[in-house]
Amino acid sequence: MSSFSVTEPSRRLKWIAGLLVVGYALVTLMPLMWIIATGFKSSSDSIAYPPKVVFEPTLEGYVNLFTVQNRASPEQLAANPPETWYEQIVHDKGMMISGPSRFGERFMNSVIIGFGSTFLSVFLGTLAAYGFSRYRVPLKDDLLFFILSTRMMPPIAVAIPIFLMFRATGLSDTHAGMILLYTAVNLSLAVWLLKGFIDEIPREYEEAALIDGYTRFQAFYKVVLPQAATGIASTAIFCLIFAWNEYAFAVLLTSGTAQTAPPFIPTIIGSSGRDWPAVSAGATLFLLPVIVFTILLRKHLLRGITFGAVRK
Amino acid sequence: MAEVRLAGVTKSFGTTPAVIDMDMSMGHGEFMVLLGPTGAGKTTTLRLIAGLETPERGDILIDGRSVVGETPAQRDVAMVFQQYSLYPHMTVRENLAFPLRSPVLRTPPDEVRRKVQQVAETLQIAHKLDNKATALSGGEMQRVSIGRALVRDPALFLMDEPLSSLDAKLRADLRVELKRIHAELGATLLYVTHDQIEAMTMATRIGVLENGRLVQIGTPREIYEQPLNLYVASRLGQPRINVLPANLFPGAPAGAGTIALRPEHIRIGQGRPASVVRIEHLGDQTRLHLVLEGHPVVTLSEPDLDLEPGDTLPIEPVNALYFDAAGARIA
Ligand SMILES: Nc1ncnc2c1ncn2[C@@H]1O[C@H](COP(=O)(O)OP(=O)(O)O)[C@@H](O)[C@H]1O
Ligand SMILES: [Mg+2]
């Protein structure tokens, strides 16, 4: 009989573990793959039964997503021959492009509001967390509990008061209003997460910097911030994911100028109610920024998860 | 180089007193070692002088100037911390350059490079200059943190048990090295430790701390030979001083409660009979564990002494130290 070690699992166990992981990944990634695939289907393929796994890809969904189209008579179609590949796609359906859709605008709103509120939450959160971590703040524990308590109710429970406040202050349907709201919701999470990270950084480093001739702020900036990078990155990802995906407040408080992508995407389905490829195309594009942002910060995030374990 | 004086400095944390009414002065170029066990208030003393803590009472003077209201940067002291000494996100070179680049010094880049190189060579870490600070062995890290103090030319060096995390060989090497650097720079240095060997080998004067109080200050010899009380006597000497009831031997002075015997105070050959419990050969010394009327006594002997456990041999005190019931020395 061969011996086995406690630390190294057997080959067979590794295989089973591998299969389980692959199986789990398939289950969770399937809906995502389906959305991405649907974005490249034609409208009829997208609702075909039984569902089509193999299909002829088309960019029709993406073209529909970014344009507004009108049905055109054969004479109009003949008078305006298509000049580009996307005009060709529309032309082939007997339609003509009458202008760009709102999607680009809504997407930019999401970017501005999502990243803007993430920046503000992390910026304010870092300063507050540093203060709570390092200074003797009167009523510190009560204040920290108060900050946490702002997250205890589901945010939407306060929707009506917020709606009224926004209307009274003219913040409804403004970028500033949405940034403010998402920052307010995220800030408690940011303060608590970051305080945990900053608590882990020994004070001796800052004290050494003070003795080395730096001011308190310089010590914070040159010694604490670089070491809190992990915490800042993970916090930023959490804040962005919330702000990016937030739907309920966006529906309630935005309609025109500041509308973000989540409330807009369902409206893409169109009057016919069958344009699933365009909806999927919108969803696919909408997923990208968070994925890219997470991948960019992945190194920090992984270190963040194992923080503390590797430090001491 | 500077003179330093503490006058009645007191600091407590909540109800825990850490430093009590401390008076001390250090002259130019002195290597003062504060010796005391964990919790004696060594770190707190250094932090008070560096400006990381504010005293509740008392004054701290550097070159005659009261520094109590000044920031750490204004005091112009360098400190080597007990742990967490290097900035982990910087290379060794950046760590060493950090104090030179401070807004207080604003050293020109050429000079930064020159000084860093010079210190790195003194401490034999020049080949590691471009390593990350976290990619060093314990000994190298501690050298870099000493180096970070040495690149500057501060009024005062403060060192908080800088060698305590190192292995024995490296500790011995760095002791010699530190002593040499001190002689070379002629700097004023306050060094705290719980290690009596560091204190004995490096100090020009030793201050013995007990529970936040400075019990005695003196040259290593004075502290060893003329301890003011039992606590100081038991801090120095290996094997540890033997503390026995004074009436065990004839001739105790009036009022003596205890007699304390270092190995050199014990003469073997006559006196009270003690029985041998154990003999330890440590290479450089041979320790004899004895029992005298139920009291353990440890002393040194010739390595070739022909003894076995169970043997009896007579011992008597020579020039022993006597203390009263409260522990104060009376003879
Ligand atoms: N920041 C602090 N908060 C509370 N008590 C402290 C603090 N720093 C030190 N003390 C207490 O003060 C006493 C002296 O500590 P310290 O100066 O660190 O001793 P040493 O360095 O000699 O081990 C100890 O009883 C310690 O518990
Ligand atoms: Mg200490």
XYZ file of C-alpha atoms and ligand atoms in Angstrom:
671
model
C 0.000 0.000 0.000
C 1.358 3.412 -0.843
C 1.661 6.004 1.867
C -0.263 9.230 1.642
C 0.536 12.639 3.044
C -1.753 14.987 4.869
C -0.872 18.011 2.780
C -0.826 16.539 -0.729
C -4.183 15.150 -1.934
C -4.079 12.004 -4.030
C -4.287 12.133 -7.832
C -7.775 10.764 -7.792
C -8.991 13.362 -5.340
C -7.446 16.082 -7.465
C -9.308 14.787 -10.503
C -12.610 14.736 -8.654
C -11.991 18.227 -7.321
C -11.102 19.422 -10.821
C -14.275 17.950 -12.299
C -16.395 19.518 -9.611
C -14.875 22.927 -10.260
C -15.334 22.618 -14.017
C -18.917 21.465 -13.521
C -19.665 24.339 -11.214
C -18.055 26.822 -13.587
C -20.194 25.487 -16.448
C -23.386 25.864 -14.434
C -22.592 29.443 -13.409
C -21.143 30.548 -16.720
C -23.915 29.047 -18.869
C -26.351 31.961 -18.524
C -23.525 34.364 -19.289
C -22.514 32.415 -22.376
C -26.169 32.320 -23.461
C -26.470 36.099 -23.162
C -23.292 36.653 -25.160
C -24.410 34.152 -27.820
C -27.898 35.620 -28.069
C -26.344 39.017 -28.804
C -25.019 37.548 -32.041
C -28.192 35.740 -33.114
C -30.796 36.933 -35.507
C -34.093 37.865 -33.943
C -35.801 34.660 -35.122
C -32.897 32.424 -34.011
C -33.066 33.995 -30.585
C -36.609 32.762 -29.959
C -36.373 29.505 -31.954
C -37.672 26.356 -30.290
C -35.854 24.090 -29.572
C -33.173 26.687 -28.708
C -30.360 26.951 -31.232
C -26.874 26.259 -29.981
C -25.347 26.418 -33.442
C -26.405 29.455 -35.437
C -25.193 31.882 -38.060
C -23.750 34.897 -36.192
C -24.914 38.374 -37.105
C -24.297 41.866 -35.746
C -27.948 42.761 -36.188
C -28.507 42.889 -32.423
C -25.660 45.346 -31.931
C -26.848 47.509 -34.829
C -30.352 47.577 -33.393
C -28.912 48.448 -30.002
C -27.130 51.543 -31.243
C -29.648 52.841 -33.834
C -33.235 53.933 -34.188
C -34.878 52.546 -37.313
C -37.994 53.187 -39.393
C -39.776 50.954 -41.823
C -39.228 52.254 -45.357
C -41.056 51.852 -48.643
C -39.271 50.067 -51.524
C -38.897 53.442 -53.317
C -37.172 55.004 -50.288
C -34.919 51.968 -49.942
C -33.965 52.174 -53.608
C -33.311 55.900 -53.360
C -30.940 55.458 -50.400
C -28.565 52.581 -51.171
C -26.637 51.409 -48.058
C -23.118 52.807 -47.747
C -21.844 50.956 -44.690
C -22.066 47.381 -43.408
C -24.536 48.360 -40.705
C -26.748 50.255 -43.111
C -26.674 47.101 -45.221
C -27.925 44.975 -42.304
C -30.798 47.372 -41.666
C -31.509 47.733 -45.366
C -31.857 43.972 -45.763
C -34.729 44.000 -43.264
C -36.544 46.676 -45.278
C -35.750 49.387 -42.721
C -33.746 52.603 -42.634
C -31.649 54.165 -39.875
C -33.136 57.401 -38.658
C -30.496 58.151 -36.002
C -28.420 56.893 -33.097
C -30.197 55.285 -30.141
C -29.945 56.446 -26.554
C -27.811 53.477 -25.521
C -24.430 55.210 -25.843
C -25.650 58.075 -23.716
C -27.103 55.789 -21.031
C -23.931 53.771 -20.980
C -21.858 56.923 -20.457
C -24.216 57.900 -17.617
C -23.507 54.553 -16.002
C -19.778 55.121 -16.395
C -19.910 58.637 -14.941
C -22.205 57.758 -12.055
C -20.638 54.353 -11.337
C -17.018 55.420 -11.367
C -17.765 58.847 -9.886
C -19.530 57.402 -6.860
C -16.906 54.678 -6.513
C -14.146 57.273 -6.454
C -15.984 59.391 -3.898
C -16.847 56.427 -1.665
C -13.282 55.155 -1.645
C -11.772 58.617 -1.207
C -14.017 59.612 1.684
C -13.981 56.066 3.049
C -10.189 55.961 3.200
C -9.963 59.261 5.060
C -12.703 58.309 7.508
C -11.285 54.823 8.041
C -7.837 56.271 8.715
C -9.290 58.676 11.228
C -11.239 55.952 13.019
C -8.263 53.641 12.959
C -5.629 56.031 14.233
C -7.185 58.830 16.254
C -9.047 58.874 19.508
C -12.464 59.856 18.121
C -15.103 60.697 20.730
C -17.912 58.116 20.678
C -15.922 56.085 18.169
C -17.797 52.820 18.644
C -21.185 54.504 18.496
C -20.244 56.391 15.366
C -18.982 53.250 13.688
C -22.172 51.459 14.607
C -24.217 54.337 13.271
C -22.315 54.193 9.998
C -22.957 50.476 9.748
C -26.610 50.898 10.672
C -27.218 52.957 7.540
C -26.841 49.661 5.692
C -29.212 47.656 7.841
C -32.357 48.517 5.944
C -32.575 47.570 2.306
C -31.895 50.896 0.539
C -35.161 50.731 -1.349
C -37.060 50.853 1.951
C -36.216 54.553 2.081
C -37.086 55.078 -1.571
C -40.057 57.338 -0.970
C -38.361 59.817 1.379
C -35.383 59.925 -0.952
C -37.648 60.462 -3.938
C -39.313 63.386 -2.156
C -35.996 64.847 -1.024
C -34.563 64.609 -4.507
C -37.602 66.309 -5.970
C -37.463 69.101 -3.397
C -33.742 69.737 -3.884
C -33.763 69.441 -7.660
C -31.465 66.413 -7.584
C -33.901 64.177 -9.471
C -32.516 62.937 -12.731
C -29.108 64.587 -12.288
C -25.683 62.962 -12.360
C -24.734 64.704 -9.131
C -27.824 63.341 -7.406
C -27.146 59.753 -8.415
C -23.448 60.005 -7.510
C -24.433 61.400 -4.130
C -26.974 58.655 -3.525
C -24.704 55.756 -4.490
C -21.861 57.272 -2.468
C -24.141 57.514 0.554
C -25.127 53.869 0.205
C -21.568 52.634 -0.405
C -19.772 54.774 2.121
C -20.586 52.642 5.160
C -19.265 49.539 3.463
C -16.168 51.448 2.361
C -15.443 52.798 5.848
C -15.795 49.404 7.475
C -13.812 47.479 4.892
C -11.027 50.039 4.778
C -10.851 50.412 8.540
C -10.194 46.686 8.720
C -7.349 47.008 6.259
C -5.814 50.098 7.841
C -6.038 48.552 11.319
C -3.816 45.789 9.986
C -1.061 48.213 9.011
C 1.196 48.631 12.038
C 1.419 52.200 13.292
C 5.168 51.837 13.591
C 5.518 52.530 9.886
C 3.909 55.943 10.176
C 5.758 56.663 13.373
C 9.019 55.797 11.683
C 8.118 58.258 8.921
C 7.321 60.962 11.486
C 10.732 60.479 13.066
C 12.331 60.370 9.622
C 11.188 63.959 9.179
C 7.778 63.730 7.503
C 4.504 65.352 8.502
C 1.479 63.339 9.524
C -0.170 63.819 6.139
C 2.998 62.910 4.256
C 3.339 59.785 6.375
C -0.254 58.859 5.510
C 0.304 59.524 1.840
C 3.723 57.907 1.425
C 3.535 55.034 3.867
C -0.078 54.132 4.670
C -1.715 54.568 1.263
C 0.659 52.291 -0.664
C 0.169 49.598 1.933
C -3.600 50.023 1.871
C -3.647 49.572 -1.925
C -5.043 46.079 -1.539
C -7.916 47.254 0.611
C -8.596 50.239 -1.581
C -8.757 48.064 -4.695
C -11.124 45.528 -3.156
C -13.330 48.236 -1.735
C -13.441 50.000 -5.098
C -14.585 46.810 -6.791
C -17.386 46.252 -4.280
C -18.534 49.865 -4.586
C -18.438 49.799 -8.376
C -20.371 46.544 -8.586
C -23.167 47.985 -6.442
C -23.341 51.332 -8.224
C -23.053 49.753 -11.645
C -25.827 47.209 -11.162
C -28.187 49.325 -9.111
C -31.655 49.225 -10.677
C -34.404 50.240 -8.275
C -33.241 53.784 -7.493
C -32.223 54.299 -11.100
C -35.763 53.489 -12.245
C -37.272 55.676 -9.585
C -35.037 58.726 -9.786
C -33.860 58.938 -13.389
C -35.742 59.125 -16.628
C -33.932 61.383 -19.049
C -30.559 63.072 -18.653
C -29.096 60.914 -15.915
C -30.682 57.570 -16.704
C -28.202 54.735 -16.296
C -28.019 51.598 -18.419
C -29.892 49.148 -16.117
C -33.324 50.802 -16.467
C -32.670 51.483 -20.142
C -31.698 47.988 -21.286
C -35.163 46.396 -20.816
C -36.717 49.130 -22.963
C -34.559 48.026 -25.891
C -36.819 45.065 -26.443
C -38.798 47.382 -28.700
C -42.435 47.728 -29.563
C -42.422 44.308 -31.224
C -41.248 42.793 -27.947
C -38.984 40.349 -29.742
C -35.612 42.064 -30.040
C -33.763 39.762 -27.635
C -30.481 40.016 -29.569
C -30.359 43.785 -28.988
C -31.121 43.328 -25.269
C -28.411 40.683 -25.016
C -25.965 42.903 -26.886
C -26.694 45.680 -24.401
C -26.277 43.307 -21.454
C -22.989 42.009 -22.844
C -21.535 45.488 -23.288
C -22.849 46.427 -19.859
C -20.961 43.538 -18.254
C -17.636 44.494 -19.759
C -16.477 47.461 -17.619
C -16.911 45.638 -14.307
C -15.119 42.588 -15.676
C -12.251 44.688 -17.038
C -12.012 46.705 -13.806
C -11.974 43.529 -11.715
C -9.332 41.923 -13.893
C -7.167 45.047 -13.683
C -7.349 45.005 -9.894
C -7.368 41.221 -9.605
C -3.864 40.973 -8.215
C -4.790 43.291 -5.354
C -8.124 41.616 -4.831
C -6.603 38.161 -4.383
C -4.092 39.580 -1.939
C -6.976 41.305 -0.218
C -8.802 38.053 0.341
C -5.748 36.433 1.898
C -4.723 39.582 3.747
C -3.725 38.978 7.317
C -3.041 35.362 6.544
C 0.186 36.232 4.771
C 1.199 39.204 6.809
C 1.949 37.873 10.239
C 25.845 64.551 19.004
C 23.948 66.031 21.831
C 23.313 66.062 25.528
C 20.008 64.658 26.675
C 18.263 65.124 29.971
C 15.038 63.700 31.342
C 13.639 65.455 34.402
C 10.835 63.769 36.326
C 9.290 62.298 33.195
C 6.106 60.380 33.899
C 3.754 58.571 31.547
C 0.948 56.115 32.148
C -1.567 54.385 29.910
C -4.928 54.547 31.628
C -4.155 53.226 35.079
C -0.984 51.388 34.011
C 2.097 53.426 34.845
C 4.707 52.902 32.127
C 7.421 55.410 33.084
C 7.529 56.897 36.566
C 9.371 60.069 37.527
C 12.429 59.343 35.432
C 15.565 61.428 35.839
C 18.481 60.748 33.573
C 21.163 62.639 31.730
C 23.395 61.558 28.910
C 26.559 63.327 27.835
C 27.899 63.945 24.323
C 28.851 60.732 22.605
C 27.604 58.483 25.335
C 26.378 54.924 24.704
C 23.708 54.525 27.346
C 21.893 51.219 27.699
C 18.605 50.905 29.561
C 18.221 47.374 30.836
C 14.954 45.889 31.992
C 12.577 42.994 31.403
C 9.538 43.165 29.118
C 7.052 45.731 30.388
C 9.652 47.715 32.319
C 8.951 50.821 30.242
C 11.909 50.750 27.857
C 9.956 51.307 24.650
C 7.816 53.994 26.279
C 10.949 55.870 27.381
C 12.266 55.926 23.816
C 8.887 56.934 22.406
C 8.697 59.808 24.870
C 12.103 61.074 23.790
C 11.262 60.632 20.102
C 8.013 62.544 20.479
C 5.642 59.671 19.741
C 4.197 59.963 23.251
C 3.627 63.038 25.374
C 4.752 62.928 29.007
C 2.136 63.666 31.652
C 4.721 65.382 33.783
C 8.359 66.281 33.525
C 10.610 67.711 30.876
C 12.794 66.324 28.128
C 15.778 68.414 27.056
C 18.044 67.905 24.069
C 21.108 70.167 24.212
C 19.375 72.233 26.859
C 16.273 72.861 24.744
C 12.948 71.543 25.972
C 11.505 69.387 23.191
C 8.222 68.431 24.826
C 6.161 70.652 22.534
C 8.034 69.696 19.369
C 7.049 67.215 16.671
C 9.197 64.114 16.147
C 10.636 65.695 13.001
C 11.733 68.818 14.863
C 13.560 66.851 17.549
C 16.158 65.511 15.117
C 16.373 62.027 16.566
C 16.667 58.734 14.700
C 15.010 55.586 16.001
C 15.384 51.896 15.284
C 12.156 50.105 16.165
C 11.834 46.774 17.881
C 9.809 45.362 14.995
C 8.133 46.366 11.731
C 11.170 48.379 10.971
C 11.227 48.650 7.176
C 8.702 50.185 4.811
C 7.527 46.995 3.110
C 6.490 48.615 -0.169
C 9.928 50.078 -0.849
C 13.263 48.644 -1.909
C 16.225 48.633 0.447
C 17.627 51.657 -1.364
C 14.356 53.586 -1.049
C 14.168 52.681 2.623
C 17.635 54.040 3.246
C 17.007 57.165 1.192
C 13.647 57.909 2.807
C 14.930 59.969 5.777
C 17.323 61.879 3.515
C 14.502 62.878 1.162
C 12.294 64.187 3.953
C 11.103 67.790 3.771
C 13.349 68.512 6.755
C 16.564 67.426 5.035
C 15.837 67.689 1.294
C 19.161 66.103 0.425
C 20.253 66.546 -3.220
C 20.016 63.284 -5.230
C 23.785 62.935 -5.681
C 24.364 63.089 -1.993
C 21.506 60.689 -1.296
C 23.128 58.163 -3.594
C 26.530 58.624 -2.008
C 25.317 58.352 1.584
C 23.095 55.357 0.910
C 25.987 53.560 -0.749
C 28.304 54.404 2.106
C 25.929 53.191 4.825
C 25.099 50.072 2.846
C 28.768 49.235 2.658
C 29.336 49.837 6.356
C 26.523 47.428 7.152
C 27.450 44.979 4.386
C 24.127 45.160 2.585
C 25.314 46.951 -0.558
C 24.549 43.894 -2.714
C 20.916 43.932 -1.534
C 20.171 47.585 -2.288
C 17.690 46.824 -5.045
C 15.855 44.047 -3.198
C 12.353 44.595 -1.923
C 12.505 45.240 1.798
C 10.384 42.147 2.376
C 12.822 39.942 0.476
C 15.518 40.033 3.142
C 16.505 37.760 6.000
C 15.844 38.934 9.558
C 19.440 39.963 10.027
C 19.527 41.950 6.812
C 16.249 43.699 7.674
C 17.604 44.758 11.019
C 20.777 46.043 9.417
C 18.778 48.088 6.967
C 16.728 49.574 9.769
C 19.899 50.464 11.645
C 21.172 51.878 8.365
C 18.083 54.051 8.044
C 19.082 55.689 11.303
C 22.727 55.965 10.311
C 22.220 57.753 6.967
C 21.155 60.800 8.885
C 23.316 62.708 11.260
C 20.824 63.108 14.095
C 21.361 64.661 17.501
C 20.504 61.353 19.129
C 20.097 57.716 18.164
C 17.381 55.680 19.856
C 17.482 51.902 19.487
C 14.730 49.638 20.763
C 16.080 46.105 21.186
C 17.395 46.116 17.622
C 19.129 42.772 17.995
C 16.511 40.822 19.925
C 15.026 39.088 16.895
C 18.359 37.838 15.557
C 20.175 34.571 16.082
C 23.078 34.378 18.502
C 25.906 34.590 15.976
C 24.493 37.579 14.154
C 23.723 39.288 17.419
C 27.322 38.929 18.518
C 28.548 40.282 15.159
C 26.226 43.268 15.218
C 27.117 44.090 18.825
C 30.702 44.557 17.775
C 29.603 46.407 14.664
C 27.377 48.824 16.589
C 30.098 49.541 19.089
C 32.495 50.264 16.246
C 30.030 52.534 14.439
C 29.365 54.383 17.669
C 33.053 54.978 18.228
C 33.450 56.115 14.629
C 30.533 58.571 14.644
C 30.996 59.734 18.218
C 27.211 59.894 18.385
C 25.010 59.982 21.460
C 23.111 56.722 21.611
C 20.337 55.461 23.852
C 19.899 51.727 23.501
C 17.306 49.652 25.347
C 17.400 45.900 25.819
C 16.499 43.061 28.144
C 19.775 41.304 27.304
C 22.421 41.738 29.972
C 25.221 40.759 27.605
C 24.337 43.573 25.207
C 24.261 45.966 28.139
C 27.566 44.801 29.577
C 29.445 44.724 26.289
C 28.280 47.941 24.657
C 27.312 50.456 27.327
C 29.387 53.274 28.642
C 26.697 53.446 31.300
C 23.786 51.187 32.144
C 20.448 52.285 33.563
C 18.435 49.526 35.206
C 14.656 49.816 34.864
C 12.101 48.177 37.106
C 8.383 48.686 36.488
C 8.857 52.101 34.952
C 11.376 53.331 37.492
C 15.032 53.912 36.851
C 16.562 52.055 39.788
C 20.265 52.643 39.255
C 22.583 54.211 36.723
C 26.268 53.478 36.495
C 29.074 51.958 34.483
C 28.652 48.253 33.744
C 31.216 47.493 36.449
C 29.477 49.609 39.059
C 26.156 48.005 38.316
C 27.642 44.547 38.483
C 29.783 45.042 41.559
C 27.840 47.620 43.544
C 24.150 46.982 42.911
C 21.892 49.237 44.952
C 19.351 46.532 45.550
C 18.504 42.920 45.015
C 16.628 43.633 41.779
C 19.664 45.222 40.150
C 21.917 42.473 41.476
C 19.766 39.798 39.896
C 19.698 41.502 36.458
C 23.364 40.867 35.774
C 25.548 37.790 35.905
C 25.390 34.298 34.507
C 24.571 32.036 36.193
C 22.139 34.246 38.033
C 23.082 35.494 41.456
C 22.089 33.121 44.301
C 19.771 34.676 46.856
C 19.721 32.931 50.241
C 18.609 33.718 53.795
C 21.395 35.752 55.442
C 21.525 33.533 58.532
C 22.592 30.511 56.500
C 26.196 31.588 56.979
C 27.837 33.098 60.060
C 28.999 36.721 59.984
C 25.989 38.471 58.408
C 25.821 42.219 59.230
C 23.023 43.416 61.502
C 19.706 43.867 59.728
C 20.623 41.648 56.781
C 17.693 39.644 55.455
C 19.310 38.006 52.473
C 22.762 37.220 51.260
C 23.404 37.230 47.504
C 26.222 35.200 46.053
C 27.673 35.319 42.571
C 29.918 32.393 41.649
C 32.985 34.488 42.461
C 31.580 35.025 45.954
C 31.539 31.309 46.688
C 34.660 29.575 47.902
C 34.642 25.811 47.743
C 36.606 23.816 50.280
C 35.368 24.908 53.705
C 32.231 26.164 55.413
C 28.710 24.743 55.229
C 28.197 21.374 53.542
C 26.188 21.453 50.324
C 25.253 18.440 48.219
C 25.785 18.206 44.485
C 22.607 17.855 42.416
C 23.857 18.182 38.871
C 26.910 19.178 36.897
C 26.502 21.013 33.562
C 29.372 21.256 31.123
C 28.675 24.250 28.895
C 32.043 24.216 27.173
C 33.326 27.574 28.338
C 32.043 27.063 31.864
C 31.052 24.222 34.131
C 28.019 24.853 36.311
C 27.600 23.184 39.611
C 24.053 22.862 40.908
C 24.078 22.447 44.680
C 21.550 22.311 47.491
C 22.309 23.944 50.803
C 19.731 23.219 53.489
C 17.016 22.986 50.909
C 18.110 26.141 49.039
C 19.388 25.675 45.472
C 22.773 27.253 44.752
C 24.374 27.487 41.308
C 28.046 28.210 40.954
C 30.958 27.615 38.589
C 33.726 25.124 39.021
C 36.858 23.824 37.376
C 35.866 21.564 34.466
C 38.029 18.696 35.732
C 36.658 18.691 39.281
C 35.941 15.062 40.135
C 32.370 15.263 41.449
C 29.211 13.268 41.074
C 25.610 13.945 42.016
C 25.135 13.056 45.687
C 28.626 14.163 46.728
C 28.907 16.700 49.523
C 31.213 19.691 49.455
C 31.623 22.626 51.829
C 31.119 26.192 50.614
C 31.494 29.632 52.215
C 30.841 33.220 51.118
C 33.617 35.656 50.209
C 32.825 39.401 49.896
C 29.151 38.589 49.469
C 26.402 41.184 49.000
C 23.912 41.647 51.832
C 20.422 43.111 51.530
C 17.814 44.067 54.085
C 14.316 42.659 54.168
C 13.095 45.260 51.658
C 15.844 44.349 49.197
C 18.075 47.433 49.680
C 21.768 46.763 49.830
C 23.370 47.168 53.245
C 26.822 45.678 52.691
N -0.037 51.969 23.924
C -0.144 51.410 25.149
N -1.368 51.273 25.705
C -1.499 50.727 26.947
N -0.485 50.292 27.691
C 0.764 50.375 27.182
C 0.993 50.944 25.893
N 2.322 50.916 25.649
C 2.887 50.357 26.741
N 1.959 50.045 27.660
C 2.224 49.453 28.997
O 3.249 50.193 29.604
C 4.183 49.349 30.225
C 5.568 49.554 29.639
O 5.572 49.102 28.306
P 6.833 49.207 27.356
O 7.393 50.565 27.425
O 6.416 48.729 26.016
O 7.830 48.152 28.012
P 9.106 47.439 27.383
O 9.460 48.095 26.108
O 10.143 47.606 28.437
O 8.738 46.012 27.217
C 3.663 47.938 30.070
O 2.935 47.611 31.238
C 2.754 48.042 28.881
O 1.720 47.098 28.992
Mg 9.622 47.196 24.205
